[in-house]
Structures are given as C-alpha cells and as structure tokens.
Amino acid sequence: MAKIRKAYFCQGCGYESAKWLGRCPSCGEWNTFVEELVTKDSGVGGAGALSFLPQGNAKPLPVDSISIAPEPRMTLGSGEVDRILGGGLVPGSMVLIGGEPGIGKSTLALQLALKNPLLKTLYVSGEESAQQIKLRADRLGGSGKGCYILSETLLENILAHAQELKPNLIVVDSIQTLASKRIESSPGSVSQIRDCAATLLKYAKETGTPVFVIGHITKDGVIAGPKVLEHIVDVVMQFEGDSQHVYRILRSTKNRFGATSELGIFEMTGAGLREVSNPSEILITHRQEPLSGVAIAASIDGVRPFLIEIQALVSTAVYGTPQRSTTGFDIRRLNMLLAVLEKRAGFQLASKDVFLNIAGGLKVSDPAIDLAVAVAVLSSNLDMPIPAGCCFAAEVGLSGEVRPVARIDQRISEAEKLGFKKIYASAYNQKGLKTPGSIEVVFAGKIEEMLHKLLK
Ligand code: TYD
Ligand code: MG
C-alpha cells in the first residue's frame, strides 16, 4: 500500500526537510523550499532480479517507420494568437498564459471564447462571478453564442460539467484558484497547482479538448507555483507590457508545436484587446518637424521587425549627483553607453541628468537599439534634431565600435517599407548584404565615425 506524506524540498539543491525552512541548510539559498507530496511504497524495494514485462501498448519504433498524420489545427479567430501558437491550436494541447495582474489575461481569454461562434467554449472562472463576466462580455461584444460561463473552483465539479457539456475549448481562469478534493492544502499551494494541472492535462489528452490555463506571476516575473507547471503544459505564453500603457505584447516562451520566437502586439481599448498588425506605424509619431532627442531604432523582437521611437532628454544636473532614469531600457546599459560616448566621442555627460524613454511603454532588449539610444542622447545634448527619414540599427561595444546585428536585411526592408530614406548600420554588416532598393544604408565601424557621418 502506497503511503502519501508531505515533505519540503529545496528547489536549488533538492534537500529534503520535514518542516518548511527559510534558508536551506545544505546550499544556503533563501526561500527555496516548496511543499511536495511524496508517495512512499511500503513494498520491499531494492534491485532484485532484472526482469520486466512491458505494460501498455507503447513500444520502441525506428524513427523512419513512424508515420505522421497532418495535425488538424483549430483556428481561434484571432490572427495574432493563431500565429503565436504556430498556426492554430492543436487538439488536446494545454496552453498557459502568464502575466501581471491587470494586464488583460482574462480579457484575452474571454475574447477568444466570445469571438468565435463556431467553438463551444467553457469559460471557468474562480476569480469572478458569472455576472461580472457577463458585464465584461457585453463590453467586448461578439456573438457570444457557444460560450458557457462557469464560476467554480472545485476541479472535480469543473471536469464533471466539462464531460457533460463536451466543449471544444476550456478556459481556466486561473490555475491558482483551483482546488482538488484529493489534496488537503489550500488553493494556490504547490501541490494543488501541480495536481490540478496534471488532472486538466489528462482530461485534455484523453478527450482531445484544448485547455487554456491562466497563471499569475510573482513579483519576480515568474509564473507563481511550481516550475513543473511550465514543464507540464505544451505552450507557455507571456503577456507583457505596462498596465498604464495601452500596448501589450503576447509572446510564447515555450511551444511544442511551433517556434517560440513569435510575438503579437495588442492594444487595450475600451472594447477589449485589438490586434496591432503593423506595430511600427503606431510606435512612431509622424511629426511635421523633427525634434531633438528623438531617434528611431530598427528593432526586432522575436522574428518581427518593427521601428520604435527612442526619446532622450539631457539636461544640466540640478543636484550634485546627476540622475539617470529609463523606461523600457536597461539603466546599466544606458550608463555604459554614456561612458562610451564620454570616452570615445568626447561628449561631456558626467554632470548631466539623462532620461530615456522607449515609446509606447514597451520593453526592448534587442541590442540593436544601442545606436539609436546613443544618437538620441547626443541629439538632446546638442539640441539638434536628427534629420527626418533616418533610422538606426547597430549595437555599440565598449571600445566604441559599431557592432553588427542579426537579420539586418529584415530591418532594412521594414525601414524601407515605412518610407525611411537612410539607415545607419555597422560596417561589419556590409558583407553579404542584399542591395536595398530606395533606402540608403550608411555604414560605419566606430561610433565617432558614425556621428561624423550623421552630423556632417
Ligand atoms: P483583466 O483581463 O482583468 O486582467 P488580468 O486578468 O490579467 O488581471 O484586464 C484588466 C484591465 O483591462 C483592467 O484594468 C481594465 C482593462 N480593460 C479595458 O481597458 N477595456 C476592456 O474592454 C476591458 C474588458 C478591460
Ligand atoms: Mg483576471
């Protein structure tokens, strides 16, 4: 007879303890203990004679003899989400959507359920009442035919309703509110989350019904609960952005049925999320006259090129220590770029306040925006606008070298498509470059050379 007991394990080194501990006595890490259920077999273990009989039908097959049936994919009626999933939802798959509170996870899931009248969807919410969801559904519009709302947190009840209703899609908002009768601990605990996720997965695989699961994230930005949740599911999507801004990025960080480099951009409007199919057009302000401190970067996030506006403000520091502040950009990287400009290009920035902002509230980690950041800072410092129609795509190294960036062709063609006349890139990107059409590509190998070409 198997006995179940509770134990606590360090997630860093696997140390087991009967009680929860703040600090692991073995590896010294803090806050790494999680509760787990351990099944202990009372039967005599140990290695006996090694003789096993296979159980079940699975057996090893030569890889070339395995035939693949084309996977039927379900389209969700949202071009962006379908694309991120790799061309639609695979039957029986489990998709996890993570994101900060208020970012729009529930809105996205409900919108998917409402906007596709061909799908019968069971929308289970443990967070909101059916009336609250109805109010939201009215704001979102859509036919709403085939969308069933269930306000429930007990997993067994949810599955019983699902078996009866036989929906084509189940949405669970959120996994942290679910509880299974079999586990004693409270909803949101590690063992509850794991057990509920595993049961939902079993349901999904057995019935072929895809399941969307919403997950909360902790303040460090990881999905709350055990890491195993991300291992269990087939697709993990992160919903990012600043809830104060209107733009949101949906990105897949794991996908068993497609590439993970896909991302989609959404705009939060009064009537729900709107897909932004051409992000560059909204991320750049089309001004009549150019302003100082603004530079356009040809950036790529995942596989999608888009042009983004970088705004900088440089002013004389009022207090002794100059302030450096950024939104959407790594402040250490800004400090590094300022040091490079000071040392290599002879600009005196040590006694200046520098503020940097990426338009639209987006966070960009593409190193190719370095050059645009440097140019925006200098433009503000000199109070000299960058000529209209110019954009930038290069990384800046510590010694002031202008470094090449990946997929320059794609960046150039996106800039060209949007009507830019000139793009500044690294001289090391010149080799093997396709001849661009109407856009002029300016190459330089050093930051001082680049600025010279820009300001001449
Ligand atoms: P919500 O989906 O509840 O976030 P989450 O489930 O990720 O916590 O979205 C919340 C925000 O979206 C809320 O602050 C209001 C805003 N919102 C709109 O701006 N327009 C809308 O049509 C809806 C439904 C929500
Ligand atoms: Mg919600």
Tab-separated table of C-alpha atoms and ligand atoms in Angstrom:
chain	number	residue	atom	x	y	z
A	1	MET	CA	0.000	0.000	0.000
A	2	ALA	CA	1.452	3.358	-1.019
A	3	LYS	CA	1.552	5.964	1.730
A	4	ILE	CA	1.373	9.678	0.967
A	5	ARG	CA	3.171	12.179	3.154
A	6	LYS	CA	4.102	15.830	2.906
A	7	ALA	CA	7.689	16.994	2.740
A	8	TYR	CA	9.529	20.173	1.825
A	9	PHE	CA	12.246	20.238	-0.798
A	10	CYS	CA	14.818	22.894	-1.640
A	11	GLN	CA	14.361	23.805	-5.304
A	12	GLY	CA	18.009	24.715	-5.546
A	13	CYS	CA	19.676	21.527	-4.377
A	14	GLY	CA	16.887	19.063	-3.610
A	15	TYR	CA	17.474	18.964	0.171
A	16	GLU	CA	14.505	17.360	1.950
A	17	SER	CA	13.100	18.550	5.219
A	18	ALA	CA	10.023	17.640	7.256
A	19	LYS	CA	9.350	21.334	8.022
A	20	TRP	CA	9.401	24.471	5.894
A	21	LEU	CA	12.675	26.344	6.249
A	22	GLY	CA	13.539	29.877	5.238
A	23	ARG	CA	17.120	29.057	4.412
A	24	CYS	CA	18.393	25.795	3.044
A	25	PRO	CA	20.963	24.291	5.431
A	26	SER	CA	22.578	22.470	2.550
A	27	CYS	CA	23.093	25.111	-0.144
A	28	GLY	CA	22.417	28.265	1.887
A	29	GLU	CA	19.805	29.687	-0.527
A	30	TRP	CA	16.840	31.607	0.861
A	31	ASN	CA	13.161	30.937	0.157
A	32	THR	CA	13.681	27.885	-1.973
A	33	PHE	CA	11.561	25.383	-0.030
A	34	VAL	CA	8.361	24.122	-1.601
A	35	GLU	CA	5.884	21.625	-0.292
A	36	GLU	CA	5.595	18.356	-2.148
A	37	LEU	CA	3.691	15.151	-1.679
A	38	VAL	CA	5.818	12.058	-1.509
A	39	THR	CA	4.424	8.632	-2.191
A	40	LYS	CA	6.184	6.000	-0.223
A	41	ASP	CA	5.843	2.406	-1.304
A	42	SER	CA	5.832	0.094	1.642
A	43	GLY	CA	6.713	-2.842	-0.597
A	44	VAL	CA	10.252	-4.138	-0.450
A	45	GLY	CA	12.331	-2.058	-2.853
A	46	GLY	CA	15.893	-2.509	-3.974
A	47	ALA	CA	17.298	-4.152	-7.003
A	48	GLY	CA	16.111	-7.670	-7.455
A	49	ALA	CA	16.487	-9.818	-10.494
A	50	LEU	CA	16.216	-7.539	-13.533
A	51	SER	CA	13.292	-8.975	-15.374
A	52	PHE	CA	10.433	-6.779	-16.528
A	53	LEU	CA	7.438	-7.302	-18.728
A	54	PRO	CA	6.239	-4.357	-20.797
A	55	GLN	CA	2.873	-2.965	-19.801
A	56	GLY	CA	0.702	-0.917	-22.099
A	57	ASN	CA	0.968	-0.644	-25.866
A	58	ALA	CA	3.956	1.641	-26.335
A	59	LYS	CA	6.992	0.079	-27.899
A	60	PRO	CA	10.187	1.398	-29.449
A	61	LEU	CA	9.929	2.058	-33.205
A	62	PRO	CA	12.579	3.024	-35.746
A	63	VAL	CA	12.151	6.741	-36.354
A	64	ASP	CA	11.798	6.398	-40.133
A	65	SER	CA	8.892	3.987	-39.764
A	66	ILE	CA	6.773	6.430	-37.757
A	67	SER	CA	4.107	7.979	-39.935
A	68	ILE	CA	2.794	11.416	-39.160
A	69	ALA	CA	-0.739	12.425	-39.791
A	70	PRO	CA	-1.058	16.150	-40.515
A	71	GLU	CA	-2.163	17.742	-37.271
A	72	PRO	CA	-5.537	19.335	-37.591
A	73	ARG	CA	-5.338	22.779	-36.070
A	74	MET	CA	-8.172	24.788	-34.653
A	75	THR	CA	-8.169	28.434	-35.580
A	76	LEU	CA	-9.208	30.730	-32.794
A	77	GLY	CA	-10.335	33.597	-34.951
A	78	SER	CA	-7.540	35.842	-33.748
A	79	GLY	CA	-4.768	36.067	-36.305
A	80	GLU	CA	-2.131	37.062	-33.774
A	81	VAL	CA	-2.884	34.301	-31.262
A	82	ASP	CA	-3.113	31.679	-34.011
A	83	ARG	CA	0.254	32.775	-35.340
A	84	ILE	CA	1.896	32.671	-31.900
A	85	LEU	CA	0.540	29.162	-31.413
A	86	GLY	CA	2.236	28.148	-34.657
A	87	GLY	CA	-0.834	28.204	-36.903
A	88	GLY	CA	-3.742	27.423	-34.621
A	89	LEU	CA	-4.465	25.379	-31.563
A	90	VAL	CA	-3.536	21.695	-31.572
A	91	PRO	CA	-6.318	19.462	-30.201
A	92	GLY	CA	-5.580	18.139	-26.751
A	93	SER	CA	-2.940	20.749	-26.058
A	94	MET	CA	-2.621	22.750	-22.882
A	95	VAL	CA	-1.670	26.412	-23.100
A	96	LEU	CA	-0.572	28.512	-20.148
A	97	ILE	CA	-0.949	32.305	-20.264
A	98	GLY	CA	1.069	34.155	-17.644
A	99	GLY	CA	1.165	37.836	-16.865
A	100	GLU	CA	0.923	40.527	-14.235
A	101	PRO	CA	-2.401	41.419	-12.640
A	102	GLY	CA	-4.456	43.782	-14.755
A	103	ILE	CA	-2.523	43.161	-17.933
A	104	GLY	CA	-5.527	41.630	-19.700
A	105	LYS	CA	-5.236	37.860	-19.410
A	106	SER	CA	-8.900	37.363	-18.557
A	107	THR	CA	-9.893	39.813	-21.282
A	108	LEU	CA	-7.851	37.951	-23.897
A	109	ALA	CA	-9.221	34.559	-22.900
A	110	LEU	CA	-12.819	35.747	-22.789
A	111	GLN	CA	-12.417	37.498	-26.106
A	112	LEU	CA	-11.161	34.282	-27.708
A	113	ALA	CA	-14.163	32.471	-26.270
A	114	LEU	CA	-16.646	35.086	-27.459
A	115	LYS	CA	-15.386	35.976	-30.896
A	116	ASN	CA	-15.550	32.523	-32.383
A	117	PRO	CA	-19.170	31.375	-32.746
A	118	LEU	CA	-18.097	28.031	-34.201
A	119	LEU	CA	-16.455	26.992	-30.963
A	120	LYS	CA	-18.266	25.751	-27.922
A	121	THR	CA	-16.208	27.130	-25.074
A	122	LEU	CA	-16.405	26.510	-21.375
A	123	TYR	CA	-15.015	29.545	-19.573
A	124	VAL	CA	-14.337	28.626	-15.957
A	125	SER	CA	-13.569	31.451	-13.588
A	126	GLY	CA	-12.576	31.102	-9.993
A	127	GLU	CA	-11.931	34.815	-9.686
A	128	GLU	CA	-15.056	36.493	-10.946
A	129	SER	CA	-18.763	35.788	-10.674
A	130	ALA	CA	-20.864	34.945	-13.729
A	131	GLN	CA	-22.436	38.448	-13.585
A	132	GLN	CA	-19.045	40.134	-13.612
A	133	ILE	CA	-18.015	38.079	-16.617
A	134	LYS	CA	-21.274	38.910	-18.363
A	135	LEU	CA	-20.600	42.632	-17.851
A	136	ARG	CA	-17.180	42.233	-19.364
A	137	ALA	CA	-18.556	40.142	-22.224
A	138	ASP	CA	-21.017	42.923	-23.055
A	139	ARG	CA	-18.153	45.380	-23.313
A	140	LEU	CA	-16.187	43.061	-25.539
A	141	GLY	CA	-19.022	42.419	-27.956
A	142	GLY	CA	-19.013	39.427	-30.261
A	143	SER	CA	-21.841	36.986	-30.726
A	144	GLY	CA	-21.162	35.062	-27.533
A	145	LYS	CA	-23.021	32.086	-28.949
A	146	GLY	CA	-21.435	28.875	-27.747
A	147	CYS	CA	-19.670	30.471	-24.803
A	148	TYR	CA	-20.614	28.935	-21.470
A	149	ILE	CA	-19.577	30.574	-18.208
A	150	LEU	CA	-18.957	28.601	-15.049
A	151	SER	CA	-17.969	30.218	-11.789
A	152	GLU	CA	-16.397	27.340	-9.893
A	153	THR	CA	-13.166	26.443	-8.144
A	154	LEU	CA	-13.529	22.749	-7.399
A	155	LEU	CA	-11.708	20.770	-10.063
A	156	GLU	CA	-13.921	17.686	-9.828
A	157	ASN	CA	-17.043	19.774	-10.474
A	158	ILE	CA	-15.412	21.547	-13.408
A	159	LEU	CA	-14.494	18.272	-15.057
A	160	ALA	CA	-17.946	16.843	-14.428
A	161	HIS	CA	-19.501	19.850	-16.189
A	162	ALA	CA	-16.979	19.564	-18.990
A	163	GLN	CA	-17.822	15.911	-19.533
A	164	GLU	CA	-21.474	16.770	-19.784
A	165	LEU	CA	-21.098	19.870	-21.983
A	166	LYS	CA	-18.355	18.479	-24.243
A	167	PRO	CA	-16.867	21.869	-25.187
A	168	ASN	CA	-14.286	22.377	-27.977
A	169	LEU	CA	-12.203	24.579	-25.723
A	170	ILE	CA	-11.859	25.025	-21.983
A	171	VAL	CA	-10.505	28.203	-20.398
A	172	VAL	CA	-9.491	28.126	-16.745
A	173	ASP	CA	-9.038	31.493	-15.030
A	174	SER	CA	-6.830	30.944	-13.012
A	175	ILE	CA	-4.958	27.785	-12.056
A	176	GLN	CA	-4.100	29.366	-8.682
A	177	THR	CA	-7.769	29.448	-7.641
A	178	LEU	CA	-8.484	25.791	-8.426
A	179	ALA	CA	-8.608	23.119	-5.761
A	180	SER	CA	-8.923	19.402	-5.952
A	181	LYS	CA	-10.717	17.405	-3.274
A	182	ARG	CA	-7.913	14.904	-3.168
A	183	ILE	CA	-5.369	17.365	-1.827
A	184	GLU	CA	-5.765	18.942	1.584
A	185	SER	CA	-3.704	22.067	1.130
A	186	SER	CA	-5.269	25.391	0.177
A	187	PRO	CA	-5.785	26.624	-3.433
A	188	GLY	CA	-2.653	28.135	-4.904
A	189	SER	CA	-0.297	25.863	-2.975
A	190	VAL	CA	2.325	23.957	-4.872
A	191	SER	CA	0.664	20.565	-4.526
A	192	GLN	CA	-2.784	21.898	-5.524
A	193	ILE	CA	-1.445	23.639	-8.616
A	194	ARG	CA	0.502	20.616	-9.685
A	195	ASP	CA	-2.304	18.173	-9.129
A	196	CYS	CA	-4.938	20.345	-10.827
A	197	ALA	CA	-2.671	20.975	-13.805
A	198	ALA	CA	-1.876	17.284	-14.167
A	199	THR	CA	-5.577	16.347	-13.994
A	200	LEU	CA	-6.533	19.003	-16.555
A	201	LEU	CA	-3.758	17.775	-18.819
A	202	LYS	CA	-5.014	14.219	-18.529
A	203	TYR	CA	-8.513	15.419	-19.434
A	204	ALA	CA	-7.143	17.383	-22.400
A	205	LYS	CA	-5.153	14.479	-23.788
A	206	GLU	CA	-7.905	11.915	-23.299
A	207	THR	CA	-10.704	13.946	-24.830
A	208	GLY	CA	-8.671	15.959	-27.320
A	209	THR	CA	-10.057	19.196	-25.882
A	210	PRO	CA	-7.556	22.057	-25.794
A	211	VAL	CA	-7.277	23.790	-22.426
A	212	PHE	CA	-6.193	27.393	-21.853
A	213	VAL	CA	-4.927	27.973	-18.340
A	214	ILE	CA	-4.288	31.417	-16.902
A	215	GLY	CA	-1.492	31.673	-14.366
A	216	HIS	CA	-0.485	34.503	-12.053
A	217	ILE	CA	3.078	35.619	-11.909
A	218	THR	CA	5.111	36.556	-8.872
A	219	LYS	CA	6.798	39.914	-8.443
A	220	ASP	CA	9.977	38.479	-9.965
A	221	GLY	CA	8.052	37.809	-13.163
A	222	VAL	CA	7.938	34.026	-12.993
A	223	ILE	CA	4.722	32.040	-13.043
A	224	ALA	CA	3.641	31.504	-9.449
A	225	GLY	CA	3.757	27.961	-8.223
A	226	PRO	CA	5.998	25.126	-9.187
A	227	LYS	CA	8.220	25.289	-12.227
A	228	VAL	CA	6.696	21.941	-13.089
A	229	LEU	CA	3.596	23.770	-14.337
A	230	GLU	CA	5.633	25.117	-17.229
A	231	HIS	CA	7.030	21.645	-17.860
A	232	ILE	CA	3.586	20.048	-17.976
A	233	VAL	CA	1.932	22.378	-20.466
A	234	ASP	CA	2.593	22.346	-24.224
A	235	VAL	CA	2.684	26.093	-24.775
A	236	VAL	CA	3.627	28.909	-22.416
A	237	MET	CA	2.614	32.428	-23.429
A	238	GLN	CA	3.612	35.535	-21.514
A	239	PHE	CA	1.510	38.648	-21.642
A	240	GLU	CA	3.766	41.623	-21.103
A	241	GLY	CA	3.559	45.365	-21.095
A	242	ASP	CA	2.878	48.146	-18.720
A	243	SER	CA	-0.698	48.197	-17.465
A	244	GLN	CA	-0.508	52.004	-17.512
A	245	HIS	CA	0.109	51.940	-21.255
A	246	VAL	CA	-2.198	50.645	-23.921
A	247	TYR	CA	0.161	48.294	-25.728
A	248	ARG	CA	0.658	44.678	-24.723
A	249	ILE	CA	2.982	42.038	-26.105
A	250	LEU	CA	1.990	38.397	-26.163
A	251	ARG	CA	4.989	36.171	-26.572
A	252	SER	CA	5.419	32.426	-26.497
A	253	THR	CA	8.283	31.243	-24.332
A	254	LYS	CA	7.678	27.559	-24.920
A	255	ASN	CA	5.845	25.901	-27.773
A	256	ARG	CA	5.859	22.199	-28.544
A	257	PHE	CA	4.085	22.798	-31.861
A	258	GLY	CA	5.825	25.833	-33.293
A	259	ALA	CA	8.576	28.392	-32.948
A	260	THR	CA	8.968	30.372	-29.733
A	261	SER	CA	10.179	33.499	-31.414
A	262	GLU	CA	6.693	34.614	-32.430
A	263	LEU	CA	5.044	37.536	-30.754
A	264	GLY	CA	1.900	39.565	-31.161
A	265	ILE	CA	1.124	43.141	-30.232
A	266	PHE	CA	-2.248	44.180	-28.852
A	267	GLU	CA	-3.778	47.466	-27.909
A	268	MET	CA	-6.106	47.668	-24.902
A	269	THR	CA	-9.148	49.675	-25.900
A	270	GLY	CA	-12.471	50.396	-24.262
A	271	ALA	CA	-13.890	47.389	-26.060
A	272	GLY	CA	-11.186	44.892	-25.286
A	273	LEU	CA	-7.925	43.984	-26.959
A	274	ARG	CA	-7.338	44.981	-30.551
A	275	GLU	CA	-4.692	43.295	-32.647
A	276	VAL	CA	-1.995	45.568	-33.961
A	277	SER	CA	-0.931	44.132	-37.268
A	278	ASN	CA	1.518	46.857	-38.167
A	279	PRO	CA	3.263	47.851	-34.924
A	280	SER	CA	5.757	50.262	-36.483
A	281	GLU	CA	3.036	52.646	-37.566
A	282	ILE	CA	1.853	53.248	-34.035
A	283	LEU	CA	5.235	53.200	-32.362
A	284	ILE	CA	6.495	56.109	-34.395
A	285	THR	CA	4.965	59.527	-34.123
A	286	HIS	CA	4.666	61.120	-37.508
A	287	ARG	CA	5.716	64.676	-36.858
A	288	GLN	CA	5.894	67.536	-39.262
A	289	GLU	CA	9.182	68.872	-37.976
A	290	PRO	CA	11.889	66.745	-36.358
A	291	LEU	CA	12.557	67.252	-32.623
A	292	SER	CA	15.837	66.938	-30.800
A	293	GLY	CA	16.344	63.916	-28.574
A	294	VAL	CA	14.340	61.551	-30.738
A	295	ALA	CA	15.836	58.699	-32.750
A	296	ILE	CA	14.216	55.748	-34.471
A	297	ALA	CA	15.621	52.262	-33.989
A	298	ALA	CA	15.009	49.398	-36.399
A	299	SER	CA	14.456	46.687	-33.858
A	300	ILE	CA	13.493	43.026	-33.995
A	301	ASP	CA	11.647	41.246	-31.268
A	302	GLY	CA	11.421	37.532	-31.819
A	303	VAL	CA	11.006	37.302	-35.559
A	304	ARG	CA	9.173	40.555	-36.052
A	305	PRO	CA	10.915	43.672	-37.204
A	306	PHE	CA	9.474	46.942	-36.002
A	307	LEU	CA	10.608	50.513	-35.799
A	308	ILE	CA	10.495	52.124	-32.450
A	309	GLU	CA	10.989	55.629	-31.196
A	310	ILE	CA	13.657	56.335	-28.566
A	311	GLN	CA	13.335	59.613	-26.687
A	312	ALA	CA	16.118	61.121	-24.611
A	313	LEU	CA	16.345	64.235	-22.512
A	314	VAL	CA	19.722	65.517	-21.370
A	315	SER	CA	19.813	68.484	-19.037
A	316	THR	CA	22.262	70.011	-16.600
A	317	ALA	CA	22.073	68.293	-13.215
A	318	VAL	CA	20.478	70.453	-10.554
A	319	TYR	CA	21.711	68.335	-7.686
A	320	GLY	CA	25.240	67.141	-7.068
A	321	THR	CA	24.694	63.633	-8.371
A	322	PRO	CA	23.281	63.509	-11.886
A	323	GLN	CA	20.157	61.440	-12.332
A	324	ARG	CA	19.816	58.657	-14.851
A	325	SER	CA	16.417	57.241	-15.413
A	326	THR	CA	14.988	54.945	-18.071
A	327	THR	CA	11.649	53.432	-19.038
A	328	GLY	CA	11.753	50.248	-21.057
A	329	PHE	CA	15.539	50.163	-21.304
A	330	ASP	CA	18.207	48.687	-19.019
A	331	ILE	CA	19.688	51.516	-16.956
A	332	ARG	CA	23.082	49.798	-16.710
A	333	ARG	CA	23.243	49.626	-20.476
A	334	LEU	CA	22.451	53.357	-20.645
A	335	ASN	CA	25.264	54.092	-18.185
A	336	MET	CA	27.603	52.031	-20.311
A	337	LEU	CA	26.608	53.888	-23.490
A	338	LEU	CA	27.072	57.237	-21.734
A	339	ALA	CA	30.563	56.167	-20.654
A	340	VAL	CA	31.392	55.127	-24.217
A	341	LEU	CA	30.156	58.466	-25.593
A	342	GLU	CA	32.174	60.341	-22.990
A	343	LYS	CA	35.374	58.428	-23.594
A	344	ARG	CA	35.232	57.770	-27.347
A	345	ALA	CA	33.274	60.662	-28.742
A	346	GLY	CA	34.382	63.370	-26.322
A	347	PHE	CA	30.967	64.421	-25.044
A	348	GLN	CA	30.790	65.749	-21.501
A	349	LEU	CA	27.853	63.937	-19.965
A	350	ALA	CA	29.126	63.341	-16.433
A	351	SER	CA	27.365	66.375	-14.966
A	352	LYS	CA	24.135	65.917	-16.911
A	353	ASP	CA	20.837	64.330	-15.997
A	354	VAL	CA	19.846	61.778	-18.621
A	355	PHE	CA	16.302	60.471	-19.078
A	356	LEU	CA	15.469	57.821	-21.616
A	357	ASN	CA	12.112	56.588	-22.728
A	358	ILE	CA	11.004	53.944	-25.188
A	359	ALA	CA	7.749	54.999	-26.790
A	360	GLY	CA	4.589	53.000	-26.213
A	361	GLY	CA	5.699	51.647	-22.827
A	362	LEU	CA	7.407	48.681	-24.451
A	363	LYS	CA	10.423	46.930	-23.016
A	364	VAL	CA	13.028	46.232	-25.627
A	365	SER	CA	16.060	44.059	-25.035
A	366	ASP	CA	17.318	43.991	-28.621
A	367	PRO	CA	20.969	45.181	-28.559
A	368	ALA	CA	20.464	46.770	-31.982
A	369	ILE	CA	18.755	49.775	-30.406
A	370	ASP	CA	22.054	50.875	-28.770
A	371	LEU	CA	22.971	53.161	-31.613
A	372	ALA	CA	19.597	54.892	-31.610
A	373	VAL	CA	19.909	55.409	-27.841
A	374	ALA	CA	23.372	56.947	-28.225
A	375	VAL	CA	22.195	59.176	-31.059
A	376	ALA	CA	19.064	60.296	-29.164
A	377	VAL	CA	21.198	61.261	-26.156
A	378	LEU	CA	23.594	63.252	-28.300
A	379	SER	CA	20.800	64.893	-30.229
A	380	SER	CA	19.241	66.093	-26.990
A	381	ASN	CA	22.608	67.158	-25.592
A	382	LEU	CA	23.407	69.246	-28.662
A	383	ASP	CA	19.761	70.266	-29.038
A	384	MET	CA	19.987	69.274	-32.658
A	385	PRO	CA	17.253	67.211	-34.285
A	386	ILE	CA	18.146	64.116	-36.277
A	387	PRO	CA	17.195	64.656	-39.918
A	388	ALA	CA	13.802	63.200	-40.764
A	389	GLY	CA	13.778	59.835	-42.513
A	390	CYS	CA	16.800	58.377	-40.679
A	391	CYS	CA	16.838	55.275	-38.537
A	392	PHE	CA	19.479	53.184	-36.780
A	393	ALA	CA	20.288	49.520	-36.291
A	394	ALA	CA	23.555	48.629	-34.581
A	395	GLU	CA	24.997	47.579	-31.269
A	396	VAL	CA	27.646	49.734	-29.592
A	397	GLY	CA	30.615	47.992	-27.968
A	398	LEU	CA	32.717	49.138	-25.026
A	399	SER	CA	35.560	50.384	-27.180
A	400	GLY	CA	33.171	52.459	-29.254
A	401	GLU	CA	32.951	50.016	-32.121
A	402	VAL	CA	29.680	49.857	-34.000
A	403	ARG	CA	28.894	46.174	-33.930
A	404	PRO	CA	26.887	44.181	-36.468
A	405	VAL	CA	23.399	42.931	-35.616
A	406	ALA	CA	21.411	39.904	-36.658
A	407	ARG	CA	18.946	39.991	-39.572
A	408	ILE	CA	19.939	43.363	-40.922
A	409	ASP	CA	18.142	42.669	-44.219
A	410	GLN	CA	14.820	42.377	-42.458
A	411	ARG	CA	15.409	45.603	-40.544
A	412	ILE	CA	16.370	47.469	-43.695
A	413	SER	CA	13.342	46.277	-45.616
A	414	GLU	CA	10.995	47.193	-42.747
A	415	ALA	CA	12.505	50.703	-42.656
A	416	GLU	CA	12.181	50.965	-46.406
A	417	LYS	CA	8.582	49.811	-46.267
A	418	LEU	CA	7.799	52.598	-43.829
A	419	GLY	CA	9.309	55.219	-46.068
A	420	PHE	CA	12.663	55.825	-44.365
A	421	LYS	CA	15.383	57.281	-46.543
A	422	LYS	CA	18.528	56.348	-44.618
A	423	ILE	CA	19.518	53.634	-42.205
A	424	TYR	CA	22.766	53.679	-40.218
A	425	ALA	CA	24.324	50.271	-39.655
A	426	SER	CA	27.630	48.661	-38.747
A	427	ALA	CA	30.329	48.377	-41.399
A	428	TYR	CA	30.655	44.713	-40.398
A	429	ASN	CA	27.112	44.117	-41.615
A	430	GLN	CA	28.047	45.237	-45.124
A	431	LYS	CA	29.309	41.863	-46.317
A	432	GLY	CA	26.672	39.734	-47.979
A	433	LEU	CA	24.020	42.403	-47.731
A	434	LYS	CA	21.359	42.368	-50.403
A	435	THR	CA	21.282	45.582	-52.396
A	436	PRO	CA	18.480	47.587	-50.893
A	437	GLY	CA	16.070	49.462	-53.107
A	438	SER	CA	15.237	53.067	-52.381
A	439	ILE	CA	16.826	53.303	-48.951
A	440	GLU	CA	20.415	54.431	-48.445
A	441	VAL	CA	22.465	52.381	-45.995
A	442	VAL	CA	25.241	54.278	-44.208
A	443	PHE	CA	27.965	52.099	-42.732
A	444	ALA	CA	30.479	52.933	-40.046
A	445	GLY	CA	32.795	50.880	-37.857
A	446	LYS	CA	33.289	53.325	-34.970
A	447	ILE	CA	30.897	55.497	-33.045
A	448	GLU	CA	32.903	58.674	-33.737
A	449	GLU	CA	32.863	57.916	-37.462
A	450	MET	CA	29.120	57.267	-37.295
A	451	LEU	CA	28.440	60.598	-35.570
A	452	HIS	CA	30.651	62.392	-38.011
A	453	LYS	CA	28.651	60.949	-40.908
A	454	LEU	CA	25.398	61.820	-39.196
A	455	LEU	CA	26.254	65.400	-38.298
A	456	LYS	CA	28.101	66.407	-41.429
B	1	TYD	P1	-8.010	41.753	-16.981
B	1	TYD	O1	-8.265	40.938	-18.177
B	1	TYD	O2	-8.984	41.683	-15.863
B	1	TYD	O3	-6.567	41.474	-16.397
B	1	TYD	P2	-5.961	40.161	-15.733
B	1	TYD	O4	-6.932	39.065	-15.897
B	1	TYD	O5	-4.671	39.963	-16.476
B	1	TYD	O6	-5.703	40.510	-14.320
B	1	TYD	O7	-7.859	43.245	-17.557
B	1	TYD	C1	-7.845	44.251	-16.751
B	1	TYD	C2	-7.628	45.613	-17.339
B	1	TYD	O8	-8.026	45.813	-18.659
B	1	TYD	C3	-8.471	46.492	-16.486
B	1	TYD	O9	-7.604	47.321	-15.762
B	1	TYD	C4	-9.370	47.229	-17.391
B	1	TYD	C5	-8.825	46.989	-18.737
B	1	TYD	N1	-9.884	46.814	-19.740
B	1	TYD	C6	-10.035	47.757	-20.744
B	1	TYD	O10	-9.337	48.750	-20.790
B	1	TYD	N2	-11.003	47.565	-21.710
B	1	TYD	C7	-11.814	46.480	-21.694
B	1	TYD	O11	-12.669	46.345	-22.581
B	1	TYD	C8	-11.649	45.519	-20.654
B	1	TYD	C9	-12.523	44.299	-20.593
B	1	TYD	C10	-10.669	45.710	-19.705
B	2	MG	MG	-8.046	38.086	-14.458
